[in-house]
Amino acid sequence: MKTFFVCALEPSANLHLKEILKIYRQEYGKFELCGIFDEALCEEFKLKNKPLYSSHEFSAMGFVEIIPLIFKAKRAIKELTQMLLKSEMHLVQEKQESSNAKNSQELTNSFATSQSPKTTQEIKESQKSKESQTSTILQTPINAVLCIDSPAFNIPLAKALKKAGSKVTRIYYILPQVWAWKKGRIPVIESHFDILASILPFDEKFFTKSVYVGHPLLDEIKEFKDKNTQNAILAKKEEQKTIAFLPGSRKSEITRLMPVFRELSQNFKGQKILCVPPFNLKKLEIYGELEGFAIQSDTPKVLKNADFAFICSGTATLEAALIGTPFILAYKAKKIDIFIAKFFVKLKHIGLANIFCDFADKEALNPEFLQEEVNAKNLFRAYLNYDYKGFFMKLDFLKEYLKFGSAKNLAKILHEI
């Protein structure tokens, strides 16, 4: 049974990881995890190891909001590096003991009956004395390091592992968006990771050794709107339409967008769904007044059942595009974050679906509203003038562009290491 050292800090990273683990268990059998991930995975996959840190401890957004987590991240990187090295040292000790045993049969027999238990116990006691309250000494070798997204954490971690002399294969899944900003990271990434598993077809234009493994959303989305559903949306009266509101997953996103979405919702007479991530269901107070909204937490299901959606920038915009739900992107951030982003990031659009269209020289799929543009009046006007037929005509391009899901290919990579 293999053990994988995982760093999945974001909610989306854990969703993608879950799909990979499902395929791995189905195709190759049992496994163990260690590192940073959602503790809910322990129960679902019957894991013995708990995460060193829960992924929820690292939830932040923006250049400014990440600052308070820097010290925690540095501490986590140090502990993760120590944990991996101790696992590798334990494996070396086992191999040395095995080699010594084979060199002398008589010594082996004597050692096995009198000294081995004592020596093993001494090793364990020594390890326990050095173990912090938050780390785990793994007695099984780690087969691979899987870093998912989160470059601000995973690149420094890879540097620390390489500097410390770790020999375990390092995989980077969901590569940093160097096509948007900080292209100088490319040689650093390529020199500190052994395998670059890309989910964007155009990554190969920037990385020399990236491999396109597919896109995770094509694994996670089970239902899509067909032509009949599209025609039904076009034929519906306004009061019959179901409108979905997706204000993001982080508190900062939610508190900035919900006042606008709340005012905007007053324009609609049909069902209004507020999509809340499962981990926020017990923190509904961050959304403010919720009268008039139906609360649901299954994003693909919400988008499949909705006739239209207003969505914060993020993975959900691509989900909506792939499922076939017409939508408008609305994004508000701190002014200093936008100032820094405009200085470094050179993109025409911020939504993933539109970015794909840009790289393929296609027209934008959906409208985008940023900062001061995000108000109820502008969003409702854009809704009334929405080009539904144009949106539906462009959908096939996205599925053809992304081709297939990534979980099966990632599971295969992990198995073959």
Short mmCIF file of C-alpha atoms in Angstrom, two decimals:
data_model
loop_
_atom_site.label_atom_id
_atom_site.label_comp_id
_atom_site.label_asym_id
_atom_site.label_seq_id
_atom_site.Cartn_x
_atom_site.Cartn_y
_atom_site.Cartn_z
CA MET A 1 0.00 0.00 0.00
CA LYS A 2 1.39 3.38 -1.01
CA THR A 3 1.49 6.56 1.07
CA PHE A 4 1.20 9.97 -0.56
CA PHE A 5 2.38 13.24 0.95
CA VAL A 6 -0.34 15.71 -0.08
CA CYS A 7 -0.62 19.50 0.09
CA ALA A 8 -4.18 20.51 -0.80
CA LEU A 9 -4.87 23.86 0.87
CA GLU A 10 -7.87 25.11 -1.08
CA PRO A 11 -11.45 23.76 -0.99
CA SER A 12 -11.27 23.23 -4.76
CA ALA A 13 -7.97 21.36 -4.41
CA ASN A 14 -9.61 18.94 -1.99
CA LEU A 15 -12.51 18.38 -4.38
CA HIS A 16 -10.06 17.53 -7.14
CA LEU A 17 -8.03 15.33 -4.77
CA LYS A 18 -11.18 13.44 -3.81
CA GLU A 19 -11.84 12.48 -7.44
CA ILE A 20 -8.24 11.30 -7.87
CA LEU A 21 -8.47 9.15 -4.74
CA LYS A 22 -11.75 7.61 -5.89
CA ILE A 23 -10.15 6.49 -9.14
CA TYR A 24 -6.98 5.33 -7.38
CA ARG A 25 -8.94 3.17 -4.93
CA GLN A 26 -11.04 1.75 -7.74
CA GLU A 27 -8.11 0.98 -10.03
CA TYR A 28 -5.21 0.25 -7.67
CA GLY A 29 -6.54 -0.39 -4.15
CA LYS A 30 -5.83 1.10 -0.74
CA PHE A 31 -3.52 4.03 0.07
CA GLU A 32 -2.59 6.39 2.89
CA LEU A 33 -2.20 10.18 2.99
CA CYS A 34 -0.23 12.60 5.11
CA GLY A 35 0.32 16.36 4.93
CA ILE A 36 -2.34 19.05 4.49
CA PHE A 37 -5.82 18.14 3.30
CA ASP A 38 -9.46 18.16 4.34
CA GLU A 39 -9.93 15.87 7.35
CA ALA A 40 -13.26 14.72 5.84
CA LEU A 41 -11.21 12.60 3.45
CA CYS A 42 -10.01 10.49 6.41
CA GLU A 43 -13.49 9.21 7.08
CA GLU A 44 -14.49 8.78 3.46
CA PHE A 45 -11.40 6.75 2.53
CA LYS A 46 -10.87 5.10 5.95
CA LEU A 47 -7.42 6.63 6.39
CA LYS A 48 -5.31 6.00 9.49
CA ASN A 49 -3.32 9.21 9.24
CA LYS A 50 -4.85 12.56 10.13
CA PRO A 51 -3.64 15.69 8.33
CA LEU A 52 -0.79 17.57 9.97
CA TYR A 53 -2.83 20.70 9.26
CA SER A 54 -6.42 20.95 8.09
CA SER A 55 -6.79 22.69 4.75
CA HIS A 56 -9.34 25.04 6.35
CA GLU A 57 -6.55 26.67 8.36
CA PHE A 58 -5.11 28.20 5.19
CA SER A 59 -8.21 29.80 3.67
CA ALA A 60 -7.47 33.34 2.52
CA MET A 61 -7.71 35.42 -0.62
CA GLY A 62 -5.85 38.35 -2.09
CA PHE A 63 -2.39 39.81 -1.68
CA VAL A 64 -3.19 41.43 1.66
CA GLU A 65 -5.32 38.77 3.31
CA ILE A 66 -2.61 36.12 2.89
CA ILE A 67 -0.15 38.04 5.10
CA PRO A 68 -1.41 36.75 8.49
CA LEU A 69 -0.89 33.18 7.27
CA ILE A 70 2.75 33.64 6.29
CA PHE A 71 4.16 32.65 9.67
CA LYS A 72 1.87 29.65 9.94
CA ALA A 73 2.87 28.60 6.43
CA LYS A 74 6.56 28.82 7.28
CA ARG A 75 6.02 26.68 10.37
CA ALA A 76 3.99 24.18 8.39
CA ILE A 77 6.67 23.92 5.67
CA LYS A 78 9.31 23.23 8.32
CA GLU A 79 7.22 20.52 10.00
CA LEU A 80 6.23 18.91 6.70
CA THR A 81 9.86 18.81 5.58
CA GLN A 82 10.95 17.22 8.86
CA MET A 83 8.15 14.67 8.64
CA LEU A 84 9.09 13.61 5.13
CA LEU A 85 12.80 13.39 5.93
CA LYS A 86 12.11 11.25 9.02
CA SER A 87 10.06 8.91 6.87
CA GLU A 88 12.93 8.63 4.38
CA MET A 89 15.45 8.06 7.21
CA HIS A 90 13.25 5.32 8.63
CA LEU A 91 13.21 3.60 5.24
CA VAL A 92 17.02 3.81 5.01
CA GLN A 93 17.34 2.29 8.49
CA GLU A 94 15.06 -0.57 7.50
CA LYS A 95 17.11 -1.26 4.38
CA GLN A 96 20.37 -1.19 6.34
CA GLU A 97 19.02 -3.58 8.94
CA SER A 98 17.78 -5.88 6.19
CA SER A 99 21.15 -5.78 4.44
CA ASN A 100 23.06 -6.51 7.66
CA ALA A 101 20.76 -9.42 8.39
CA LYS A 102 21.41 -11.01 5.01
CA ASN A 103 25.22 -10.77 5.41
CA SER A 104 25.32 -13.11 8.36
CA GLN A 105 22.70 -15.79 8.92
CA GLU A 106 23.95 -16.58 12.40
CA LEU A 107 23.90 -12.94 13.44
CA THR A 108 20.45 -12.63 11.95
CA ASN A 109 19.09 -15.53 13.99
CA SER A 110 20.59 -14.22 17.22
CA PHE A 111 19.46 -10.66 16.50
CA ALA A 112 15.93 -11.76 15.70
CA THR A 113 15.43 -13.57 19.01
CA SER A 114 17.04 -11.13 21.42
CA GLN A 115 17.95 -7.69 20.10
CA SER A 116 15.55 -6.71 17.33
CA PRO A 117 12.54 -5.85 19.49
CA LYS A 118 14.70 -3.74 21.77
CA THR A 119 16.34 -1.89 18.90
CA THR A 120 13.00 -1.22 17.21
CA GLN A 121 11.60 0.09 20.48
CA GLU A 122 14.61 2.34 20.95
CA ILE A 123 14.10 3.78 17.48
CA LYS A 124 10.43 4.47 18.18
CA GLU A 125 11.18 6.08 21.55
CA SER A 126 13.85 8.26 20.00
CA GLN A 127 11.44 9.38 17.30
CA LYS A 128 8.66 10.09 19.79
CA SER A 129 10.97 12.23 21.93
CA LYS A 130 11.63 14.48 18.94
CA GLU A 131 8.07 14.54 17.68
CA SER A 132 6.11 17.76 18.14
CA GLN A 133 2.49 17.71 19.22
CA THR A 134 1.37 18.55 15.70
CA SER A 135 3.47 16.15 13.61
CA THR A 136 3.33 12.46 12.86
CA ILE A 137 6.29 10.12 12.41
CA LEU A 138 5.36 7.81 9.60
CA GLN A 139 6.66 4.26 9.84
CA THR A 140 5.97 3.58 6.16
CA PRO A 141 7.83 5.12 3.22
CA ILE A 142 6.24 8.01 1.36
CA ASN A 143 5.98 7.20 -2.33
CA ALA A 144 5.27 10.63 -3.78
CA VAL A 145 4.69 14.27 -2.90
CA LEU A 146 1.56 15.69 -4.54
CA CYS A 147 1.25 19.49 -4.43
CA ILE A 148 -2.04 20.90 -5.70
CA ASP A 149 -2.30 24.54 -6.81
CA SER A 150 -1.44 27.13 -4.04
CA PRO A 151 1.94 28.28 -5.42
CA ALA A 152 2.57 30.67 -2.50
CA PHE A 153 2.86 27.60 -0.29
CA ASN A 154 3.83 24.72 -2.56
CA ILE A 155 6.80 26.32 -4.32
CA PRO A 156 8.56 27.22 -1.02
CA LEU A 157 7.74 23.70 0.22
CA ALA A 158 9.36 22.14 -2.85
CA LYS A 159 12.42 24.34 -2.35
CA ALA A 160 12.69 23.25 1.29
CA LEU A 161 12.36 19.57 0.38
CA LYS A 162 15.02 19.77 -2.31
CA LYS A 163 17.40 21.76 -0.08
CA ALA A 164 16.95 19.20 2.70
CA GLY A 165 17.93 16.40 0.33
CA SER A 166 14.57 14.66 -0.04
CA LYS A 167 14.61 12.06 -2.80
CA VAL A 168 10.85 11.49 -3.00
CA THR A 169 9.28 12.32 -6.38
CA ARG A 170 7.55 15.71 -6.32
CA ILE A 171 4.46 16.24 -8.48
CA TYR A 172 2.88 19.63 -9.12
CA TYR A 173 -0.77 19.32 -10.14
CA ILE A 174 -2.63 22.47 -11.30
CA LEU A 175 0.29 24.67 -12.20
CA PRO A 176 0.71 28.35 -11.24
CA GLN A 177 -0.81 30.80 -13.68
CA VAL A 178 2.50 32.01 -15.08
CA TRP A 179 0.67 33.03 -18.24
CA ALA A 180 -1.00 35.75 -16.14
CA TRP A 181 1.91 37.00 -14.06
CA LYS A 182 5.35 36.17 -12.61
CA LYS A 183 6.74 34.18 -15.53
CA GLY A 184 10.06 34.22 -13.69
CA ARG A 185 8.73 31.35 -11.56
CA ILE A 186 8.92 28.94 -14.49
CA PRO A 187 12.59 27.84 -14.07
CA VAL A 188 12.11 27.61 -10.29
CA ILE A 189 9.09 25.34 -10.70
CA GLU A 190 10.74 23.15 -13.31
CA SER A 191 13.89 22.70 -11.22
CA HIS A 192 12.09 21.81 -7.98
CA PHE A 193 9.36 19.47 -9.24
CA ASP A 194 9.86 16.19 -11.08
CA ILE A 195 6.45 16.02 -12.76
CA LEU A 196 4.32 18.99 -13.87
CA ALA A 197 0.71 17.86 -14.33
CA SER A 198 -1.16 20.59 -16.21
CA ILE A 199 -4.93 21.10 -16.39
CA LEU A 200 -4.74 23.83 -19.06
CA PRO A 201 -3.93 22.97 -22.68
CA PHE A 202 -1.96 26.20 -23.16
CA ASP A 203 0.41 25.60 -20.21
CA GLU A 204 2.78 23.85 -22.62
CA LYS A 205 3.42 27.22 -24.27
CA PHE A 206 5.14 28.34 -21.07
CA PHE A 207 6.52 25.21 -19.38
CA THR A 208 9.02 22.96 -21.16
CA LYS A 209 8.16 19.74 -19.31
CA SER A 210 4.47 20.08 -18.42
CA VAL A 211 2.07 17.29 -19.37
CA TYR A 212 -1.60 18.01 -19.99
CA VAL A 213 -3.54 15.47 -17.92
CA GLY A 214 -7.06 16.82 -18.51
CA HIS A 215 -9.31 19.12 -16.51
CA PRO A 216 -10.74 18.05 -13.11
CA LEU A 217 -14.15 19.60 -13.71
CA LEU A 218 -14.82 17.09 -16.47
CA ASP A 219 -14.52 14.42 -13.76
CA GLU A 220 -16.64 16.22 -11.21
CA ILE A 221 -19.53 17.42 -13.37
CA LYS A 222 -21.93 14.55 -13.96
CA GLU A 223 -24.79 16.33 -15.75
CA PHE A 224 -24.89 18.91 -18.52
CA LYS A 225 -27.66 20.96 -20.08
CA ASP A 226 -28.75 19.51 -23.41
CA LYS A 227 -30.38 21.26 -26.38
CA ASN A 228 -33.87 20.65 -24.99
CA THR A 229 -32.94 22.34 -21.71
CA GLN A 230 -31.43 25.27 -23.57
CA ASN A 231 -34.61 25.71 -25.61
CA ALA A 232 -36.70 25.49 -22.42
CA ILE A 233 -34.69 28.35 -20.88
CA LEU A 234 -35.25 30.47 -23.97
CA ALA A 235 -39.01 29.81 -23.81
CA LYS A 236 -39.49 30.47 -20.08
CA LYS A 237 -41.24 33.52 -18.75
CA GLU A 238 -39.24 35.66 -16.34
CA GLU A 239 -41.33 34.73 -13.30
CA GLN A 240 -40.67 31.03 -14.01
CA LYS A 241 -36.90 31.26 -14.06
CA THR A 242 -34.66 29.97 -11.31
CA ILE A 243 -31.77 32.35 -10.57
CA ALA A 244 -28.65 31.18 -8.73
CA PHE A 245 -26.32 33.41 -6.75
CA LEU A 246 -22.77 32.21 -6.06
CA PRO A 247 -20.88 34.84 -4.02
CA GLY A 248 -17.73 32.75 -3.58
CA SER A 249 -16.43 30.56 -0.78
CA ARG A 250 -14.27 32.91 1.30
CA LYS A 251 -15.63 35.36 3.83
CA SER A 252 -13.98 38.30 2.09
CA GLU A 253 -15.67 37.48 -1.23
CA ILE A 254 -19.03 36.85 0.40
CA THR A 255 -19.17 40.03 2.49
CA ARG A 256 -18.35 42.17 -0.54
CA LEU A 257 -20.82 40.58 -2.96
CA MET A 258 -23.80 39.64 -0.82
CA PRO A 259 -25.11 43.22 -0.34
CA VAL A 260 -25.15 43.60 -4.12
CA PHE A 261 -26.67 40.15 -4.72
CA ARG A 262 -29.29 40.77 -2.03
CA GLU A 263 -30.41 44.00 -3.72
CA LEU A 264 -30.22 42.41 -7.16
CA SER A 265 -32.39 39.47 -6.09
CA GLN A 266 -35.34 41.81 -5.50
CA ASN A 267 -35.73 42.09 -9.27
CA PHE A 268 -36.60 38.40 -9.70
CA LYS A 269 -39.98 36.80 -8.99
CA GLY A 270 -39.01 33.16 -9.48
CA GLN A 271 -36.95 30.89 -7.24
CA LYS A 272 -33.70 32.38 -5.97
CA ILE A 273 -30.99 29.97 -4.86
CA LEU A 274 -27.99 30.96 -2.78
CA CYS A 275 -25.20 28.44 -3.27
CA VAL A 276 -23.23 27.96 -0.04
CA PRO A 277 -20.15 25.68 0.13
CA PRO A 278 -20.69 22.77 2.54
CA PHE A 279 -18.03 24.08 4.95
CA ASN A 280 -19.94 27.38 5.25
CA LEU A 281 -23.33 25.89 6.11
CA LYS A 282 -22.65 26.35 9.81
CA LYS A 283 -21.48 29.94 9.28
CA LEU A 284 -24.46 31.43 7.46
CA GLU A 285 -24.18 34.62 9.51
CA ILE A 286 -21.39 35.79 7.19
CA TYR A 287 -24.00 36.03 4.40
CA GLY A 288 -26.20 38.51 6.26
CA GLU A 289 -29.96 38.59 5.72
CA LEU A 290 -31.09 35.53 3.73
CA GLU A 291 -34.83 36.05 3.44
CA GLY A 292 -36.06 35.09 -0.01
CA PHE A 293 -33.15 32.75 -0.77
CA ALA A 294 -33.26 28.96 -0.87
CA ILE A 295 -29.96 27.67 0.58
CA GLN A 296 -28.25 24.85 -1.31
CA SER A 297 -24.67 23.56 -1.25
CA ASP A 298 -24.17 21.25 -4.25
CA THR A 299 -22.67 23.62 -6.83
CA PRO A 300 -22.99 21.40 -9.94
CA LYS A 301 -26.60 20.57 -9.01
CA VAL A 302 -27.44 24.22 -8.36
CA LEU A 303 -26.01 25.25 -11.72
CA LYS A 304 -27.70 22.38 -13.53
CA ASN A 305 -31.11 23.39 -12.13
CA ALA A 306 -30.65 27.15 -12.55
CA ASP A 307 -31.74 29.05 -15.63
CA PHE A 308 -29.24 31.81 -14.94
CA ALA A 309 -26.47 32.56 -12.43
CA PHE A 310 -24.54 35.47 -10.98
CA ILE A 311 -21.11 34.19 -9.97
CA CYS A 312 -18.03 35.45 -8.22
CA SER A 313 -14.83 34.90 -10.18
CA GLY A 314 -13.42 31.42 -9.63
CA THR A 315 -13.85 27.78 -10.56
CA ALA A 316 -17.64 28.11 -10.45
CA THR A 317 -17.57 30.28 -13.58
CA LEU A 318 -15.98 27.44 -15.55
CA GLU A 319 -18.41 24.97 -13.97
CA ALA A 320 -21.32 27.07 -15.18
CA ALA A 321 -19.86 27.27 -18.68
CA LEU A 322 -19.28 23.51 -18.91
CA ILE A 323 -22.71 22.66 -17.50
CA GLY A 324 -24.29 25.17 -19.86
CA THR A 325 -25.81 27.68 -17.45
CA PRO A 326 -25.85 31.28 -18.72
CA PHE A 327 -24.07 33.52 -16.21
CA ILE A 328 -22.53 36.87 -15.41
CA LEU A 329 -19.26 37.20 -13.53
CA ALA A 330 -19.14 39.76 -10.70
CA TYR A 331 -15.96 40.36 -8.73
CA LYS A 332 -15.03 42.80 -5.97
CA ALA A 333 -11.75 42.84 -4.06
CA LYS A 334 -9.81 45.23 -1.85
CA LYS A 335 -8.60 48.24 -3.79
CA ILE A 336 -4.98 47.53 -2.97
CA ASP A 337 -5.36 43.97 -4.30
CA ILE A 338 -6.77 45.27 -7.57
CA PHE A 339 -4.02 47.89 -7.80
CA ILE A 340 -1.33 45.24 -7.38
CA ALA A 341 -3.10 42.85 -9.74
CA LYS A 342 -3.36 45.48 -12.50
CA PHE A 343 0.34 46.24 -12.12
CA PHE A 344 1.42 42.60 -12.50
CA VAL A 345 -1.38 40.78 -14.33
CA LYS A 346 -1.84 41.39 -18.04
CA LEU A 347 -5.07 39.67 -19.06
CA LYS A 348 -8.15 40.83 -20.95
CA HIS A 349 -10.48 38.79 -18.74
CA ILE A 350 -10.45 37.21 -15.27
CA GLY A 351 -12.99 34.39 -15.72
CA LEU A 352 -11.49 31.03 -16.67
CA ALA A 353 -13.92 30.38 -19.52
CA ASN A 354 -13.14 33.76 -21.06
CA ILE A 355 -9.40 33.25 -20.58
CA PHE A 356 -9.65 29.97 -22.51
CA CYS A 357 -11.48 31.83 -25.26
CA ASP A 358 -8.74 34.47 -25.33
CA PHE A 359 -5.98 31.88 -25.77
CA ALA A 360 -7.95 30.19 -28.55
CA ASP A 361 -8.69 33.52 -30.27
CA LYS A 362 -12.42 33.18 -29.61
CA GLU A 363 -14.93 35.80 -28.54
CA ALA A 364 -15.61 36.10 -24.81
CA LEU A 365 -18.28 33.73 -23.50
CA ASN A 366 -19.85 35.86 -20.76
CA PRO A 367 -19.94 39.44 -19.42
CA GLU A 368 -17.61 40.41 -16.56
CA PHE A 369 -18.13 43.19 -14.01
CA LEU A 370 -15.35 44.32 -11.68
CA GLN A 371 -15.12 46.58 -8.63
CA GLU A 372 -17.29 49.71 -8.93
CA GLU A 373 -19.07 48.18 -11.92
CA VAL A 374 -20.54 45.57 -9.56
CA ASN A 375 -23.87 47.01 -8.54
CA ALA A 376 -27.46 45.79 -8.76
CA LYS A 377 -28.39 48.20 -11.56
CA ASN A 378 -25.54 47.17 -13.88
CA LEU A 379 -25.96 43.45 -13.24
CA PHE A 380 -29.72 43.51 -13.85
CA ARG A 381 -29.32 45.53 -17.04
CA ALA A 382 -26.77 43.00 -18.29
CA TYR A 383 -29.18 40.19 -17.41
CA LEU A 384 -32.02 41.80 -19.40
CA ASN A 385 -29.73 42.22 -22.44
CA TYR A 386 -28.09 38.79 -22.19
CA ASP A 387 -27.28 36.99 -25.45
CA TYR A 388 -28.50 33.49 -24.59
CA LYS A 389 -28.20 32.08 -28.10
CA GLY A 390 -24.65 33.39 -28.46
CA PHE A 391 -23.72 31.83 -25.13
CA PHE A 392 -25.16 28.42 -26.04
CA MET A 393 -23.44 28.42 -29.45
CA LYS A 394 -19.99 28.80 -27.84
CA LEU A 395 -20.30 25.97 -25.30
CA ASP A 396 -19.14 23.08 -27.49
CA PHE A 397 -15.78 24.77 -27.94
CA LEU A 398 -14.94 24.51 -24.23
CA LYS A 399 -15.53 20.75 -23.97
CA GLU A 400 -13.57 20.13 -27.15
CA TYR A 401 -10.77 22.36 -25.89
CA LEU A 402 -10.40 20.62 -22.50
CA LYS A 403 -10.99 17.11 -23.98
CA PHE A 404 -11.17 14.90 -20.84
CA GLY A 405 -10.95 14.73 -17.06
CA SER A 406 -7.68 14.52 -15.13
CA ALA A 407 -8.38 12.14 -12.23
CA LYS A 408 -7.61 8.92 -14.08
CA ASN A 409 -4.30 10.23 -15.44
CA LEU A 410 -3.22 11.54 -12.03
CA ALA A 411 -4.11 8.25 -10.35
CA LYS A 412 -2.01 6.42 -12.95
CA ILE A 413 0.97 8.73 -12.36
CA LEU A 414 0.76 8.11 -8.59
CA HIS A 415 0.52 4.36 -9.09
CA GLU A 416 3.47 4.13 -11.47
CA ILE A 417 5.90 6.06 -9.25
#
